């Protein structure tokens, strides 16, 4: 995991609902592997984001979506 991925994971985990941290880590790990292998495409992003948001505390969802929209597209490889 590179430095940017570590920062993103820390940001997300701080906003994750209690008890959902393990599932979130798994989802992020899969996402980072896809980024690293060049398989992080728009279809994957569209499927992953709703699942990720469902793990986020309700009061933090808008903040997280703002960050995802700002940076998500820049990591799409295809």
GROMACS .gro file of C-alpha atoms in nm:
model
   78
    1UNK     CA    1   0.000   0.000   0.000
    2UNK     CA    2   0.145   0.334  -0.102
    3UNK     CA    3   0.137   0.651   0.107
    4UNK     CA    4  -0.172   0.792  -0.065
    5UNK     CA    5  -0.359   0.467  -0.014
    6UNK     CA    6  -0.258   0.464   0.354
    7UNK     CA    7  -0.389   0.818   0.401
    8UNK     CA    8  -0.714   0.735   0.222
    9UNK     CA    9  -0.762   0.421   0.431
   10UNK     CA   10  -0.703   0.613   0.755
   11UNK     CA   11  -0.950   0.883   0.644
   12UNK     CA   12  -1.214   0.624   0.558
   13UNK     CA   13  -1.166   0.408   0.867
   14UNK     CA   14  -1.205   0.712   1.094
   15UNK     CA   15  -1.551   0.756   0.940
   16UNK     CA   16  -1.655   0.391   0.929
   17UNK     CA   17  -1.942   0.263   1.144
   18UNK     CA   18  -1.841   0.069   1.453
   19UNK     CA   19  -1.821  -0.300   1.375
   20UNK     CA   20  -1.777  -0.246   0.999
   21UNK     CA   21  -1.403  -0.174   1.005
   22UNK     CA   22  -1.300  -0.526   0.902
   23UNK     CA   23  -1.534  -0.530   0.603
   24UNK     CA   24  -1.414  -0.183   0.504
   25UNK     CA   25  -1.048  -0.290   0.524
   26UNK     CA   26  -1.123  -0.587   0.297
   27UNK     CA   27  -1.301  -0.365   0.046
   28UNK     CA   28  -1.021  -0.109   0.045
   29UNK     CA   29  -0.755  -0.379   0.017
   30UNK     CA   30  -0.928  -0.521  -0.292
   31UNK     CA   31  -0.960  -0.172  -0.436
   32UNK     CA   32  -0.592  -0.092  -0.381
   33UNK     CA   33  -0.487  -0.422  -0.540
   34UNK     CA   34  -0.695  -0.337  -0.847
   35UNK     CA   35  -0.535   0.010  -0.861
   36UNK     CA   36  -0.187  -0.141  -0.838
   37UNK     CA   37  -0.257  -0.400  -1.110
   38UNK     CA   38  -0.425  -0.152  -1.344
   39UNK     CA   39  -0.767  -0.318  -1.312
   40UNK     CA   40  -0.941  -0.033  -1.126
   41UNK     CA   41  -1.196   0.054  -1.393
   42UNK     CA   42  -1.513   0.263  -1.399
   43UNK     CA   43  -1.738  -0.044  -1.365
   44UNK     CA   44  -1.555  -0.156  -1.051
   45UNK     CA   45  -1.568   0.195  -0.906
   46UNK     CA   46  -1.944   0.216  -0.969
   47UNK     CA   47  -1.997  -0.116  -0.789
   48UNK     CA   48  -1.756  -0.050  -0.504
   49UNK     CA   49  -1.860   0.301  -0.398
   50UNK     CA   50  -2.218   0.217  -0.288
   51UNK     CA   51  -2.086  -0.072  -0.079
   52UNK     CA   52  -1.817   0.149   0.074
   53UNK     CA   53  -2.067   0.425   0.154
   54UNK     CA   54  -2.295   0.174   0.327
   55UNK     CA   55  -2.014   0.113   0.579
   56UNK     CA   56  -1.966   0.486   0.650
   57UNK     CA   57  -2.132   0.658   0.946
   58UNK     CA   58  -2.438   0.841   0.821
   59UNK     CA   59  -2.315   1.179   0.949
   60UNK     CA   60  -1.991   1.142   0.747
   61UNK     CA   61  -2.129   1.016   0.415
   62UNK     CA   62  -2.142   1.355   0.240
   63UNK     CA   63  -1.783   1.429   0.341
   64UNK     CA   64  -1.663   1.090   0.216
   65UNK     CA   65  -1.854   1.119  -0.112
   66UNK     CA   66  -1.697   1.459  -0.175
   67UNK     CA   67  -1.349   1.308  -0.140
   68UNK     CA   68  -1.437   1.001  -0.348
   69UNK     CA   69  -1.577   1.216  -0.628
   70UNK     CA   70  -1.273   1.443  -0.621
   71UNK     CA   71  -1.011   1.169  -0.628
   72UNK     CA   72  -1.186   0.852  -0.748
   73UNK     CA   73  -1.185   0.929  -1.118
   74UNK     CA   74  -0.814   1.007  -1.115
   75UNK     CA   75  -0.742   0.646  -1.013
   76UNK     CA   76  -0.951   0.478  -1.282
   77UNK     CA   77  -0.717   0.288  -1.511
   78UNK     CA   78  -0.950   0.202  -1.799
   0.00000   0.00000   0.00000
